[in-house]
Amino acid sequence: MKARKTLIALSLLVSSMATAPAGADDGHQFPQGATFSTLITTPLAIEGMTGDNQGNLYAPGRAIVAGAACPVWRINIENPSLVLVGLIPAPSPTGLCAPLGLAFDHAGKLFVTQTDRIFSFFPNADTPPVADLFATGVPGTNGVAFDRDGNLWTSDGTTGQGRVWMISPQGVVTEVFRVQPMANEVNLVAGVGGVGRDIRNLPPGTITVTPASRNAANTAGSQPLVANGLAFDEDGDLFVSDTARGAIWKVKLDRRGNVQSTMGCDTTFTANTLCLDNLFAAHPLLEGADGIALDRAGNIWVSANERNAVIVVTQNGRQVIEVFRNTPDAVTRLRNTGPLEFPTSPVLSDRVFCTANADLNRRDNSPTTAGEIGGAGQNRGKVTCLNQGLSVRGMTLPVR
C-alpha cells in the first residue's frame, strides 16, 4: 500500500503543467489548445450553477440591495437569454440574499443554498415562484449534490470546519463527516490560536520581497475552505473539492450513506474527521478548486477559481491535467483579463462544458476591473463555455 501511494504521488508530481492530452490508458483525449467564449453576462454576480440535462443552465444572482429576493435564471445554451424561473427570499429585511450551490432532485425540483439554510422550488418561467424553506441548521452551506436515494448532501464552505451534512427528503439534517480543517484548535485562547497551516491568497494578501526573504506583509487573504464542491460518482461514492489544499477527497459510502472511509486518525480533530489517506488527488494545479462535475468516464472537471483555470482529474486519480488557464496580459503580466474571471461552478451538459464566473478579487483575478465583468458600468457575472466539444458526455444528474 505504501509503495502504491508513493507511485501515485510521483505521477501527480510529473503531471503536465500545461495543456496536455490524457494518456492512452485514459481511453480518450481532452481538448488541446482549448479556448473559451462568453455565453452570457448577468447583471448580478453569480457563483453556483447547474443544468437540467436538456441543454439549460440555472444560476442564482446575488442581491446587492438589502432585503431583496435573489433571481434564479434559466439559460439555454443554444439560444442564451436570462429567463427568470424563481426567487430566493432574503434572509431578513436588512440582510443580503447570497445563494451559492444548487441542484435538481429526481422530480425536477431545484434546491438552492443560502447562508445557513436551503430553499426549494419547481422552476416556472410563466409564474416564477418564491422558493420554500427546505432545511435549516447548515451554516455556510455551499456545494450540494443528491445521492441515488434522494438525500441532499451539502458542505459548509467558508466556515472552514470541513463539515458535510446529509439532508433527508423530509429535511432532517445529519452531520456525516468532516474534511480535515487546515488547523486544529487545541491551543485557542479567547478564540485565537490554531496548530496547522494558514493558506493565503495573494492578492488580497501581500508579501514583502527582499533579497533574503518573501514574508507576509499583512494578514489578508486567508483561505480556510476545505469542503467546497460535491459530486457523486456512479458507484455512490462522494468527491469533495478542497479549495485551500488544492485537492479532491474521495469518500466511500454504503447504500445507507454511512461512511466506509477511514476517520478519526488524528485525535486533535473531531472523531468523524476523514483521515488523510482519503485524499484522491492533491496538486498545485488544483489550488482554488471550487465546483466539480463528473463525466461518464469518471473524470472530474474542476473550476479552479483563484488560478482562472479549468482542471481535469482523470479516473482513479492517475493524472491532473490543466485544460485551460488564462494567458497573462502582455503588458501587466496579470491573468485577470479573461476569458475566465474566477470560475466557480462547472456544468457538463452532454458534450458542452460551461462554468459560472464570480469575479472575486483574489490571486489571478485581481484586480477585478480588467475583464469583461465587474468594472464600472459592467455586468457582475457571466457564464463561459469551452469552444471545443467534449469526447465524453457529462454524467446525467442526479445519479441513479
mmCIF file of C-alpha atoms in Angstrom:
data_model
loop_
_atom_site.group_PDB
_atom_site.id
_atom_site.type_symbol
_atom_site.label_atom_id
_atom_site.label_comp_id
_atom_site.label_asym_id
_atom_site.label_seq_id
_atom_site.Cartn_x
_atom_site.Cartn_y
_atom_site.Cartn_z
ATOM 1 C CA MET A 1 0.000 0.000 0.000
ATOM 2 C CA LYS A 2 2.807 2.417 0.907
ATOM 3 C CA ALA A 3 4.566 1.756 -2.428
ATOM 4 C CA ARG A 4 1.322 2.263 -4.353
ATOM 5 C CA LYS A 5 0.722 5.644 -2.696
ATOM 6 C CA THR A 6 4.286 6.673 -3.487
ATOM 7 C CA LEU A 7 3.746 5.858 -7.168
ATOM 8 C CA ILE A 8 0.529 7.886 -7.230
ATOM 9 C CA ALA A 9 2.278 10.853 -5.628
ATOM 10 C CA LEU A 10 5.099 10.653 -8.155
ATOM 11 C CA SER A 11 2.661 10.542 -11.071
ATOM 12 C CA LEU A 12 0.958 13.677 -9.760
ATOM 13 C CA LEU A 13 4.265 15.483 -9.441
ATOM 14 C CA VAL A 14 5.187 14.802 -13.057
ATOM 15 C CA SER A 15 1.731 15.675 -14.434
ATOM 16 C CA SER A 16 1.927 18.286 -17.174
ATOM 17 C CA MET A 17 1.725 21.911 -16.055
ATOM 18 C CA ALA A 18 0.347 22.940 -19.457
ATOM 19 C CA THR A 19 -2.491 21.885 -21.708
ATOM 20 C CA ALA A 20 -1.934 18.215 -22.434
ATOM 21 C CA PRO A 21 -3.878 15.158 -23.535
ATOM 22 C CA ALA A 22 -4.634 12.378 -21.109
ATOM 23 C CA GLY A 23 -2.550 9.256 -21.566
ATOM 24 C CA ALA A 24 -3.668 6.345 -23.677
ATOM 25 C CA ASP A 25 -4.751 4.460 -20.574
ATOM 26 C CA ASP A 26 -7.480 7.047 -20.020
ATOM 27 C CA GLY A 27 -9.218 5.956 -23.226
ATOM 28 C CA HIS A 28 -9.636 9.396 -24.778
ATOM 29 C CA GLN A 29 -8.097 12.833 -25.059
ATOM 30 C CA PHE A 30 -9.149 16.105 -23.505
ATOM 31 C CA PRO A 31 -9.289 19.276 -25.629
ATOM 32 C CA GLN A 32 -5.881 20.518 -26.719
ATOM 33 C CA GLY A 33 -5.421 24.199 -27.446
ATOM 34 C CA ALA A 34 -8.675 24.815 -25.581
ATOM 35 C CA THR A 35 -10.439 28.167 -25.900
ATOM 36 C CA PHE A 36 -13.381 29.715 -24.069
ATOM 37 C CA SER A 37 -16.108 32.160 -25.095
ATOM 38 C CA THR A 38 -18.681 34.079 -23.100
ATOM 39 C CA LEU A 39 -22.142 32.565 -23.346
ATOM 40 C CA ILE A 40 -23.903 35.365 -21.454
ATOM 41 C CA THR A 41 -23.284 38.015 -18.794
ATOM 42 C CA THR A 42 -25.532 38.651 -15.795
ATOM 43 C CA PRO A 43 -26.462 41.919 -14.046
ATOM 44 C CA LEU A 44 -25.813 40.340 -10.639
ATOM 45 C CA ALA A 45 -22.859 38.262 -9.507
ATOM 46 C CA ILE A 46 -23.309 34.500 -9.809
ATOM 47 C CA GLU A 47 -21.397 31.644 -8.229
ATOM 48 C CA GLY A 48 -23.441 28.454 -8.296
ATOM 49 C CA MET A 49 -24.703 26.844 -11.498
ATOM 50 C CA THR A 50 -26.344 23.578 -12.520
ATOM 51 C CA GLY A 51 -28.052 22.033 -15.553
ATOM 52 C CA ASP A 52 -31.268 20.137 -16.279
ATOM 53 C CA ASN A 53 -29.993 17.542 -18.807
ATOM 54 C CA GLN A 54 -31.986 19.337 -21.529
ATOM 55 C CA GLY A 55 -29.418 21.929 -22.573
ATOM 56 C CA ASN A 56 -30.398 24.531 -19.963
ATOM 57 C CA LEU A 57 -28.248 26.091 -17.254
ATOM 58 C CA TYR A 58 -29.571 27.552 -13.999
ATOM 59 C CA ALA A 59 -27.820 30.220 -11.923
ATOM 60 C CA PRO A 60 -28.964 32.390 -8.996
ATOM 61 C CA GLY A 61 -27.947 36.038 -8.859
ATOM 62 C CA ARG A 62 -26.579 37.516 -5.628
ATOM 63 C CA ALA A 63 -28.519 40.565 -4.428
ATOM 64 C CA ILE A 64 -26.918 43.980 -3.986
ATOM 65 C CA VAL A 65 -29.887 45.534 -2.141
ATOM 66 C CA ALA A 66 -30.710 44.526 1.437
ATOM 67 C CA GLY A 67 -33.996 42.674 1.747
ATOM 68 C CA ALA A 68 -34.300 41.998 -1.985
ATOM 69 C CA ALA A 69 -35.001 38.498 -3.271
ATOM 70 C CA CYS A 70 -32.444 36.794 -5.499
ATOM 71 C CA PRO A 71 -33.442 35.803 -9.039
ATOM 72 C CA VAL A 72 -32.792 32.319 -10.378
ATOM 73 C CA TRP A 73 -32.268 32.382 -14.134
ATOM 74 C CA ARG A 74 -32.583 29.669 -16.756
ATOM 75 C CA ILE A 75 -30.129 29.977 -19.642
ATOM 76 C CA ASN A 76 -30.468 27.887 -22.789
ATOM 77 C CA ILE A 77 -27.021 27.033 -24.144
ATOM 78 C CA GLU A 78 -28.111 27.090 -27.802
ATOM 79 C CA ASN A 79 -30.127 30.322 -27.500
ATOM 80 C CA PRO A 80 -28.861 32.123 -24.394
ATOM 81 C CA SER A 81 -31.001 34.650 -22.542
ATOM 82 C CA LEU A 82 -31.805 35.220 -18.883
ATOM 83 C CA VAL A 83 -35.225 33.715 -18.135
ATOM 84 C CA LEU A 84 -36.487 34.249 -14.592
ATOM 85 C CA VAL A 85 -37.788 30.943 -13.181
ATOM 86 C CA GLY A 86 -37.823 31.554 -9.417
ATOM 87 C CA LEU A 87 -36.825 33.746 -6.482
ATOM 88 C CA ILE A 88 -34.828 33.062 -3.321
ATOM 89 C CA PRO A 89 -36.015 35.204 -0.379
ATOM 90 C CA ALA A 90 -33.621 37.430 1.532
ATOM 91 C CA PRO A 91 -32.593 36.196 4.996
ATOM 92 C CA SER A 92 -34.121 39.306 6.612
ATOM 93 C CA PRO A 93 -35.353 42.801 5.660
ATOM 94 C CA THR A 94 -31.830 44.102 6.300
ATOM 95 C CA GLY A 95 -29.849 41.095 5.058
ATOM 96 C CA LEU A 96 -28.380 40.380 1.647
ATOM 97 C CA CYS A 97 -29.533 37.330 -0.270
ATOM 98 C CA ALA A 98 -26.401 35.408 -1.298
ATOM 99 C CA PRO A 99 -27.188 31.978 -2.809
ATOM 100 C CA LEU A 100 -24.394 29.583 -3.699
ATOM 101 C CA GLY A 101 -24.824 25.948 -4.767
ATOM 102 C CA LEU A 102 -27.891 24.437 -6.412
ATOM 103 C CA ALA A 103 -29.019 21.040 -7.673
ATOM 104 C CA PHE A 104 -32.100 19.279 -9.065
ATOM 105 C CA ASP A 105 -33.710 16.265 -7.428
ATOM 106 C CA HIS A 106 -35.259 13.360 -9.367
ATOM 107 C CA ALA A 107 -38.647 15.119 -9.500
ATOM 108 C CA GLY A 108 -37.238 18.254 -11.140
ATOM 109 C CA LYS A 109 -37.381 20.423 -8.024
ATOM 110 C CA LEU A 110 -34.454 22.828 -7.676
ATOM 111 C CA PHE A 111 -32.662 23.182 -4.319
ATOM 112 C CA VAL A 112 -30.597 26.313 -3.615
ATOM 113 C CA THR A 113 -28.266 27.088 -0.696
ATOM 114 C CA GLN A 114 -28.476 30.411 1.118
ATOM 115 C CA THR A 115 -26.209 31.294 4.084
ATOM 116 C CA ASP A 116 -27.368 28.668 6.626
ATOM 117 C CA ARG A 117 -30.474 27.231 5.005
ATOM 118 C CA ILE A 118 -31.668 25.575 1.832
ATOM 119 C CA PHE A 119 -34.667 26.544 -0.297
ATOM 120 C CA SER A 120 -36.515 24.587 -2.977
ATOM 121 C CA PHE A 121 -38.978 25.232 -5.798
ATOM 122 C CA PHE A 122 -40.115 23.978 -9.184
ATOM 123 C CA PRO A 123 -38.774 26.387 -11.850
ATOM 124 C CA ASN A 124 -41.569 28.168 -13.715
ATOM 125 C CA ALA A 125 -40.934 30.818 -16.347
ATOM 126 C CA ASP A 126 -44.625 31.766 -16.608
ATOM 127 C CA THR A 127 -45.136 32.371 -12.884
ATOM 128 C CA PRO A 128 -41.742 32.415 -11.136
ATOM 129 C CA PRO A 129 -42.333 31.158 -7.581
ATOM 130 C CA VAL A 130 -40.751 32.315 -4.351
ATOM 131 C CA ALA A 131 -38.808 29.315 -3.059
ATOM 132 C CA ASP A 132 -39.937 27.449 0.050
ATOM 133 C CA LEU A 133 -37.666 26.779 3.002
ATOM 134 C CA PHE A 134 -36.479 23.150 2.895
ATOM 135 C CA ALA A 135 -33.847 22.841 5.630
ATOM 136 C CA THR A 136 -32.021 24.881 8.267
ATOM 137 C CA GLY A 137 -29.038 24.270 10.525
ATOM 138 C CA VAL A 138 -26.384 24.095 7.812
ATOM 139 C CA PRO A 139 -24.136 27.131 8.474
ATOM 140 C CA GLY A 140 -22.061 28.108 5.457
ATOM 141 C CA THR A 141 -23.930 25.704 3.153
ATOM 142 C CA ASN A 142 -22.180 25.793 -0.197
ATOM 143 C CA GLY A 143 -21.803 22.820 -2.551
ATOM 144 C CA VAL A 144 -24.772 20.464 -2.990
ATOM 145 C CA ALA A 145 -25.377 17.079 -4.611
ATOM 146 C CA PHE A 146 -28.120 14.444 -4.475
ATOM 147 C CA ASP A 147 -27.397 10.780 -3.860
ATOM 148 C CA ARG A 148 -29.346 7.995 -5.571
ATOM 149 C CA ASP A 149 -31.770 7.737 -2.622
ATOM 150 C CA GLY A 150 -32.842 11.368 -2.827
ATOM 151 C CA ASN A 151 -30.781 12.657 0.102
ATOM 152 C CA LEU A 152 -29.225 16.077 -0.380
ATOM 153 C CA TRP A 153 -25.601 16.478 0.698
ATOM 154 C CA THR A 154 -24.055 19.875 1.376
ATOM 155 C CA SER A 155 -20.697 21.295 2.509
ATOM 156 C CA ASP A 156 -20.026 24.098 4.993
ATOM 157 C CA GLY A 157 -17.952 26.326 2.700
ATOM 158 C CA THR A 158 -16.015 29.247 4.132
ATOM 159 C CA THR A 159 -16.714 28.354 7.766
ATOM 160 C CA GLY A 160 -13.584 26.238 7.303
ATOM 161 C CA GLN A 161 -14.687 23.448 9.645
ATOM 162 C CA GLY A 162 -14.998 20.957 6.784
ATOM 163 C CA ARG A 163 -18.466 19.685 7.713
ATOM 164 C CA VAL A 164 -20.555 17.723 5.229
ATOM 165 C CA TRP A 165 -24.208 17.085 6.033
ATOM 166 C CA MET A 166 -26.787 14.697 4.625
ATOM 167 C CA ILE A 167 -30.349 16.027 4.486
ATOM 168 C CA SER A 168 -33.178 13.531 4.131
ATOM 169 C CA PRO A 169 -36.100 14.149 1.723
ATOM 170 C CA GLN A 170 -38.028 15.275 4.826
ATOM 171 C CA GLY A 171 -35.423 17.945 5.628
ATOM 172 C CA VAL A 172 -33.712 16.176 8.554
ATOM 173 C CA VAL A 173 -30.082 17.315 8.796
ATOM 174 C CA THR A 174 -27.291 14.945 9.896
ATOM 175 C CA GLU A 175 -23.594 15.754 10.025
ATOM 176 C CA VAL A 176 -21.915 12.742 8.394
ATOM 177 C CA PHE A 177 -18.198 13.579 8.266
ATOM 178 C CA ARG A 178 -15.660 16.364 8.181
ATOM 179 C CA VAL A 179 -12.828 17.119 5.817
ATOM 180 C CA GLN A 180 -9.774 17.802 7.972
ATOM 181 C CA PRO A 181 -9.501 21.564 8.574
ATOM 182 C CA MET A 182 -6.227 23.344 7.894
ATOM 183 C CA ALA A 183 -5.601 23.745 11.626
ATOM 184 C CA ASN A 184 -6.821 22.243 14.874
ATOM 185 C CA GLU A 185 -7.961 24.393 17.796
ATOM 186 C CA VAL A 186 -6.338 22.722 20.792
ATOM 187 C CA ASN A 187 -4.424 25.849 21.849
ATOM 188 C CA LEU A 188 -7.090 28.522 21.425
ATOM 189 C CA VAL A 189 -7.103 31.421 23.870
ATOM 190 C CA ALA A 190 -10.140 33.677 23.549
ATOM 191 C CA GLY A 191 -10.717 32.189 20.110
ATOM 192 C CA VAL A 192 -7.178 32.872 18.847
ATOM 193 C CA GLY A 193 -4.559 30.210 18.101
ATOM 194 C CA GLY A 194 -4.539 27.085 15.965
ATOM 195 C CA VAL A 195 -1.995 24.409 15.099
ATOM 196 C CA GLY A 196 -1.553 23.733 11.405
ATOM 197 C CA ARG A 197 -1.310 25.971 8.369
ATOM 198 C CA ASP A 198 -2.939 29.191 7.170
ATOM 199 C CA ILE A 199 -3.170 29.305 3.376
ATOM 200 C CA ARG A 200 -3.256 32.851 1.970
ATOM 201 C CA ASN A 201 -4.200 34.169 -1.442
ATOM 202 C CA LEU A 202 -2.035 36.921 -2.931
ATOM 203 C CA PRO A 203 -3.812 39.336 -3.542
ATOM 204 C CA PRO A 204 -5.583 40.384 -1.334
ATOM 205 C CA GLY A 205 -2.708 39.226 0.855
ATOM 206 C CA THR A 206 0.696 40.737 0.156
ATOM 207 C CA ILE A 207 4.298 39.829 0.881
ATOM 208 C CA THR A 208 7.393 41.911 1.486
ATOM 209 C CA VAL A 209 10.043 40.942 -1.063
ATOM 210 C CA THR A 210 13.698 41.315 -0.110
ATOM 211 C CA PRO A 211 16.850 39.616 -1.406
ATOM 212 C CA ALA A 212 16.719 37.346 1.643
ATOM 213 C CA SER A 213 13.028 36.575 2.167
ATOM 214 C CA ARG A 214 9.427 36.562 0.975
ATOM 215 C CA ASN A 215 7.398 37.075 4.145
ATOM 216 C CA ALA A 216 3.860 38.244 4.870
ATOM 217 C CA ALA A 217 3.275 41.992 4.796
ATOM 218 C CA ASN A 218 -0.325 41.777 6.031
ATOM 219 C CA THR A 219 -2.850 39.235 7.299
ATOM 220 C CA ALA A 220 -5.313 39.410 4.393
ATOM 221 C CA GLY A 221 -6.244 36.568 2.065
ATOM 222 C CA SER A 222 -6.651 33.599 4.426
ATOM 223 C CA GLN A 223 -8.297 30.622 2.715
ATOM 224 C CA PRO A 224 -9.771 28.142 5.246
ATOM 225 C CA LEU A 225 -12.240 26.487 2.849
ATOM 226 C CA VAL A 226 -11.662 22.725 2.800
ATOM 227 C CA ALA A 227 -15.147 21.380 1.929
ATOM 228 C CA ASN A 228 -16.476 23.043 -1.204
ATOM 229 C CA GLY A 229 -17.868 21.358 -4.338
ATOM 230 C CA LEU A 230 -19.579 17.955 -4.100
ATOM 231 C CA ALA A 231 -20.255 15.287 -6.723
ATOM 232 C CA PHE A 232 -21.295 11.629 -6.604
ATOM 233 C CA ASP A 233 -19.983 9.000 -8.997
ATOM 234 C CA GLU A 234 -21.973 6.081 -10.401
ATOM 235 C CA ASP A 235 -20.801 3.843 -7.540
ATOM 236 C CA GLY A 236 -22.368 6.173 -4.987
ATOM 237 C CA ASP A 237 -19.065 7.494 -3.641
ATOM 238 C CA LEU A 238 -18.747 11.203 -2.906
ATOM 239 C CA PHE A 239 -15.995 13.535 -4.139
ATOM 240 C CA VAL A 240 -15.281 16.787 -2.280
ATOM 241 C CA SER A 241 -13.149 19.645 -3.562
ATOM 242 C CA ASP A 242 -10.688 21.163 -1.088
ATOM 243 C CA THR A 243 -10.031 24.771 -2.069
ATOM 244 C CA ALA A 244 -7.289 25.506 0.454
ATOM 245 C CA ARG A 245 -5.177 22.368 -0.096
ATOM 246 C CA GLY A 246 -5.716 22.166 -3.843
ATOM 247 C CA ALA A 247 -7.133 18.678 -3.568
ATOM 248 C CA ILE A 248 -10.022 16.279 -4.163
ATOM 249 C CA TRP A 249 -11.193 13.889 -1.436
ATOM 250 C CA LYS A 250 -12.985 10.612 -2.128
ATOM 251 C CA VAL A 251 -15.442 9.369 0.490
ATOM 252 C CA LYS A 252 -16.702 5.805 0.197
ATOM 253 C CA LEU A 253 -20.288 5.373 1.376
ATOM 254 C CA ASP A 254 -22.531 2.354 1.808
ATOM 255 C CA ARG A 255 -26.108 2.222 0.496
ATOM 256 C CA ARG A 256 -27.405 3.920 3.648
ATOM 257 C CA GLY A 257 -24.974 6.826 3.417
ATOM 258 C CA ASN A 258 -22.678 5.529 6.144
ATOM 259 C CA VAL A 259 -19.011 6.423 5.697
ATOM 260 C CA GLN A 260 -16.783 3.458 4.875
ATOM 261 C CA SER A 261 -13.646 5.581 4.510
ATOM 262 C CA THR A 262 -11.285 5.806 7.468
ATOM 263 C CA MET A 263 -11.991 8.519 10.032
ATOM 264 C CA GLY A 264 -10.610 9.570 13.403
ATOM 265 C CA CYS A 265 -6.885 9.102 12.721
ATOM 266 C CA ASP A 266 -5.965 12.441 14.306
ATOM 267 C CA THR A 267 -7.441 12.875 17.779
ATOM 268 C CA THR A 268 -6.900 16.645 17.701
ATOM 269 C CA PHE A 269 -9.897 16.817 15.352
ATOM 270 C CA THR A 270 -13.446 15.516 15.765
ATOM 271 C CA ALA A 271 -13.884 11.738 15.600
ATOM 272 C CA ASN A 272 -15.745 11.960 12.277
ATOM 273 C CA THR A 273 -12.850 13.744 10.533
ATOM 274 C CA LEU A 274 -11.562 11.972 7.424
ATOM 275 C CA CYS A 275 -8.073 10.507 7.568
ATOM 276 C CA LEU A 276 -5.588 11.972 5.112
ATOM 277 C CA ASP A 277 -5.375 8.713 3.155
ATOM 278 C CA ASN A 278 -8.784 9.615 1.698
ATOM 279 C CA LEU A 279 -7.161 12.278 -0.472
ATOM 280 C CA PHE A 280 -7.914 11.227 -4.050
ATOM 281 C CA ALA A 281 -5.667 13.821 -5.714
ATOM 282 C CA ALA A 282 -3.607 16.765 -4.480
ATOM 283 C CA HIS A 283 -1.709 19.012 -6.869
ATOM 284 C CA PRO A 284 -0.739 22.701 -7.255
ATOM 285 C CA LEU A 285 -2.912 22.809 -10.396
ATOM 286 C CA LEU A 286 -5.914 22.247 -8.095
ATOM 287 C CA GLU A 287 -5.265 25.270 -5.890
ATOM 288 C CA GLY A 288 -8.541 27.144 -5.627
ATOM 289 C CA ALA A 289 -10.593 24.064 -6.554
ATOM 290 C CA ASP A 290 -14.225 25.166 -6.361
ATOM 291 C CA GLY A 291 -17.113 23.397 -8.060
ATOM 292 C CA ILE A 292 -16.653 19.931 -9.583
ATOM 293 C CA ALA A 293 -18.538 17.847 -12.146
ATOM 294 C CA LEU A 294 -18.010 14.306 -13.444
ATOM 295 C CA ASP A 295 -18.205 12.956 -16.966
ATOM 296 C CA ARG A 296 -19.430 9.447 -17.775
ATOM 297 C CA ALA A 297 -15.893 8.040 -17.696
ATOM 298 C CA GLY A 298 -15.447 9.205 -14.108
ATOM 299 C CA ASN A 299 -13.119 12.117 -14.889
ATOM 300 C CA ILE A 300 -13.547 15.062 -12.511
ATOM 301 C CA TRP A 301 -13.760 18.524 -14.090
ATOM 302 C CA VAL A 302 -12.738 21.323 -11.736
ATOM 303 C CA SER A 303 -13.203 25.088 -11.844
ATOM 304 C CA ALA A 304 -10.026 26.348 -10.136
ATOM 305 C CA ASN A 305 -11.240 29.791 -9.164
ATOM 306 C CA GLU A 306 -8.134 31.584 -7.906
ATOM 307 C CA ARG A 307 -5.989 30.349 -10.820
ATOM 308 C CA ASN A 308 -8.546 31.263 -13.523
ATOM 309 C CA ALA A 309 -8.204 27.719 -14.802
ATOM 310 C CA VAL A 310 -10.102 24.542 -15.658
ATOM 311 C CA ILE A 311 -8.534 21.284 -14.498
ATOM 312 C CA VAL A 312 -9.364 17.607 -15.016
ATOM 313 C CA VAL A 313 -8.509 14.829 -12.582
ATOM 314 C CA THR A 314 -8.692 11.601 -14.538
ATOM 315 C CA GLN A 315 -10.450 8.473 -13.396
ATOM 316 C CA ASN A 316 -8.685 6.810 -10.451
ATOM 317 C CA GLY A 317 -6.585 9.954 -9.960
ATOM 318 C CA ARG A 318 -3.922 8.914 -12.473
ATOM 319 C CA GLN A 319 -3.356 12.391 -13.876
ATOM 320 C CA VAL A 320 -4.115 16.014 -13.057
ATOM 321 C CA ILE A 321 -4.386 17.963 -16.309
ATOM 322 C CA GLU A 322 -4.713 21.676 -16.958
ATOM 323 C CA VAL A 323 -7.195 22.050 -19.807
ATOM 324 C CA PHE A 324 -7.101 25.850 -19.801
ATOM 325 C CA ARG A 325 -5.681 28.801 -17.883
ATOM 326 C CA ASN A 326 -5.906 32.480 -18.753
ATOM 327 C CA THR A 327 -2.900 33.782 -20.667
ATOM 328 C CA PRO A 328 -1.032 36.626 -18.910
ATOM 329 C CA ASP A 329 -1.638 40.085 -20.327
ATOM 330 C CA ALA A 330 1.299 41.196 -22.469
ATOM 331 C CA VAL A 331 1.689 44.473 -20.566
ATOM 332 C CA THR A 332 0.638 43.820 -16.961
ATOM 333 C CA ARG A 333 1.562 40.104 -16.945
ATOM 334 C CA LEU A 334 -1.616 39.512 -14.935
ATOM 335 C CA ARG A 335 -4.165 36.799 -15.763
ATOM 336 C CA ASN A 336 -7.239 38.884 -14.897
ATOM 337 C CA THR A 337 -8.416 39.916 -18.371
ATOM 338 C CA GLY A 338 -10.399 36.763 -19.135
ATOM 339 C CA PRO A 339 -11.950 34.817 -20.622
ATOM 340 C CA LEU A 340 -12.210 33.166 -17.190
ATOM 341 C CA GLU A 341 -12.911 35.540 -14.305
ATOM 342 C CA PHE A 342 -12.831 33.495 -11.096
ATOM 343 C CA PRO A 343 -14.572 30.367 -12.419
ATOM 344 C CA THR A 344 -16.679 28.683 -9.756
ATOM 345 C CA SER A 345 -19.263 26.114 -10.884
ATOM 346 C CA PRO A 346 -18.748 23.766 -13.847
ATOM 347 C CA VAL A 347 -21.581 22.056 -15.713
ATOM 348 C CA LEU A 348 -21.141 19.273 -18.270
ATOM 349 C CA SER A 349 -24.215 19.498 -20.493
ATOM 350 C CA ASP A 350 -23.868 16.462 -22.757
ATOM 351 C CA ARG A 351 -20.646 17.360 -24.659
ATOM 352 C CA VAL A 352 -20.572 21.045 -23.669
ATOM 353 C CA PHE A 353 -18.527 22.382 -20.737
ATOM 354 C CA CYS A 354 -19.589 25.675 -19.147
ATOM 355 C CA THR A 355 -18.641 27.407 -15.915
ATOM 356 C CA ALA A 356 -20.049 30.268 -13.869
ATOM 357 C CA ASN A 357 -17.671 33.152 -13.089
ATOM 358 C CA ALA A 358 -17.960 35.072 -9.792
ATOM 359 C CA ASP A 359 -15.241 37.696 -10.491
ATOM 360 C CA LEU A 360 -13.921 37.828 -6.929
ATOM 361 C CA ASN A 361 -10.826 39.847 -6.096
ATOM 362 C CA ARG A 362 -8.308 37.073 -5.417
ATOM 363 C CA ARG A 363 -4.980 35.915 -6.816
ATOM 364 C CA ASP A 364 -5.014 35.614 -10.630
ATOM 365 C CA ASN A 365 -8.309 37.515 -10.877
ATOM 366 C CA SER A 366 -7.081 40.615 -9.029
ATOM 367 C CA PRO A 367 -7.857 43.406 -9.669
ATOM 368 C CA THR A 368 -11.332 42.548 -10.951
ATOM 369 C CA THR A 369 -11.690 45.684 -13.073
ATOM 370 C CA ALA A 370 -9.644 44.399 -16.017
ATOM 371 C CA GLY A 371 -12.010 41.835 -17.501
ATOM 372 C CA GLU A 372 -15.393 41.737 -19.164
ATOM 373 C CA ILE A 373 -17.355 41.992 -15.900
ATOM 374 C CA GLY A 374 -17.036 43.780 -12.583
ATOM 375 C CA GLY A 375 -15.834 47.159 -13.822
ATOM 376 C CA ALA A 376 -17.719 50.455 -13.789
ATOM 377 C CA GLY A 377 -20.948 50.100 -15.759
ATOM 378 C CA GLN A 378 -20.314 46.418 -16.477
ATOM 379 C CA ASN A 379 -22.383 43.387 -15.559
ATOM 380 C CA ARG A 380 -21.274 41.477 -12.462
ATOM 381 C CA GLY A 381 -21.326 37.823 -13.519
ATOM 382 C CA LYS A 382 -21.022 35.625 -16.577
ATOM 383 C CA VAL A 383 -21.088 32.123 -17.983
ATOM 384 C CA THR A 384 -18.232 30.972 -20.197
ATOM 385 C CA CYS A 385 -18.184 27.797 -22.271
ATOM 386 C CA LEU A 386 -15.464 25.698 -23.855
ATOM 387 C CA ASN A 387 -15.470 26.136 -27.633
ATOM 388 C CA GLN A 388 -14.348 22.557 -28.211
ATOM 389 C CA GLY A 389 -16.757 19.661 -27.694
ATOM 390 C CA LEU A 390 -16.050 17.007 -25.075
ATOM 391 C CA SER A 391 -15.035 13.495 -26.056
ATOM 392 C CA VAL A 392 -17.013 12.070 -23.137
ATOM 393 C CA ARG A 393 -20.501 13.213 -22.212
ATOM 394 C CA GLY A 394 -21.265 14.635 -18.809
ATOM 395 C CA MET A 395 -22.987 12.460 -16.221
ATOM 396 C CA THR A 396 -26.760 12.629 -16.079
ATOM 397 C CA LEU A 397 -27.770 14.150 -12.739
ATOM 398 C CA PRO A 398 -28.875 13.354 -10.164
ATOM 399 C CA VAL A 399 -27.173 9.966 -10.031
ATOM 400 C CA ARG A 400 -29.432 6.896 -10.181
#
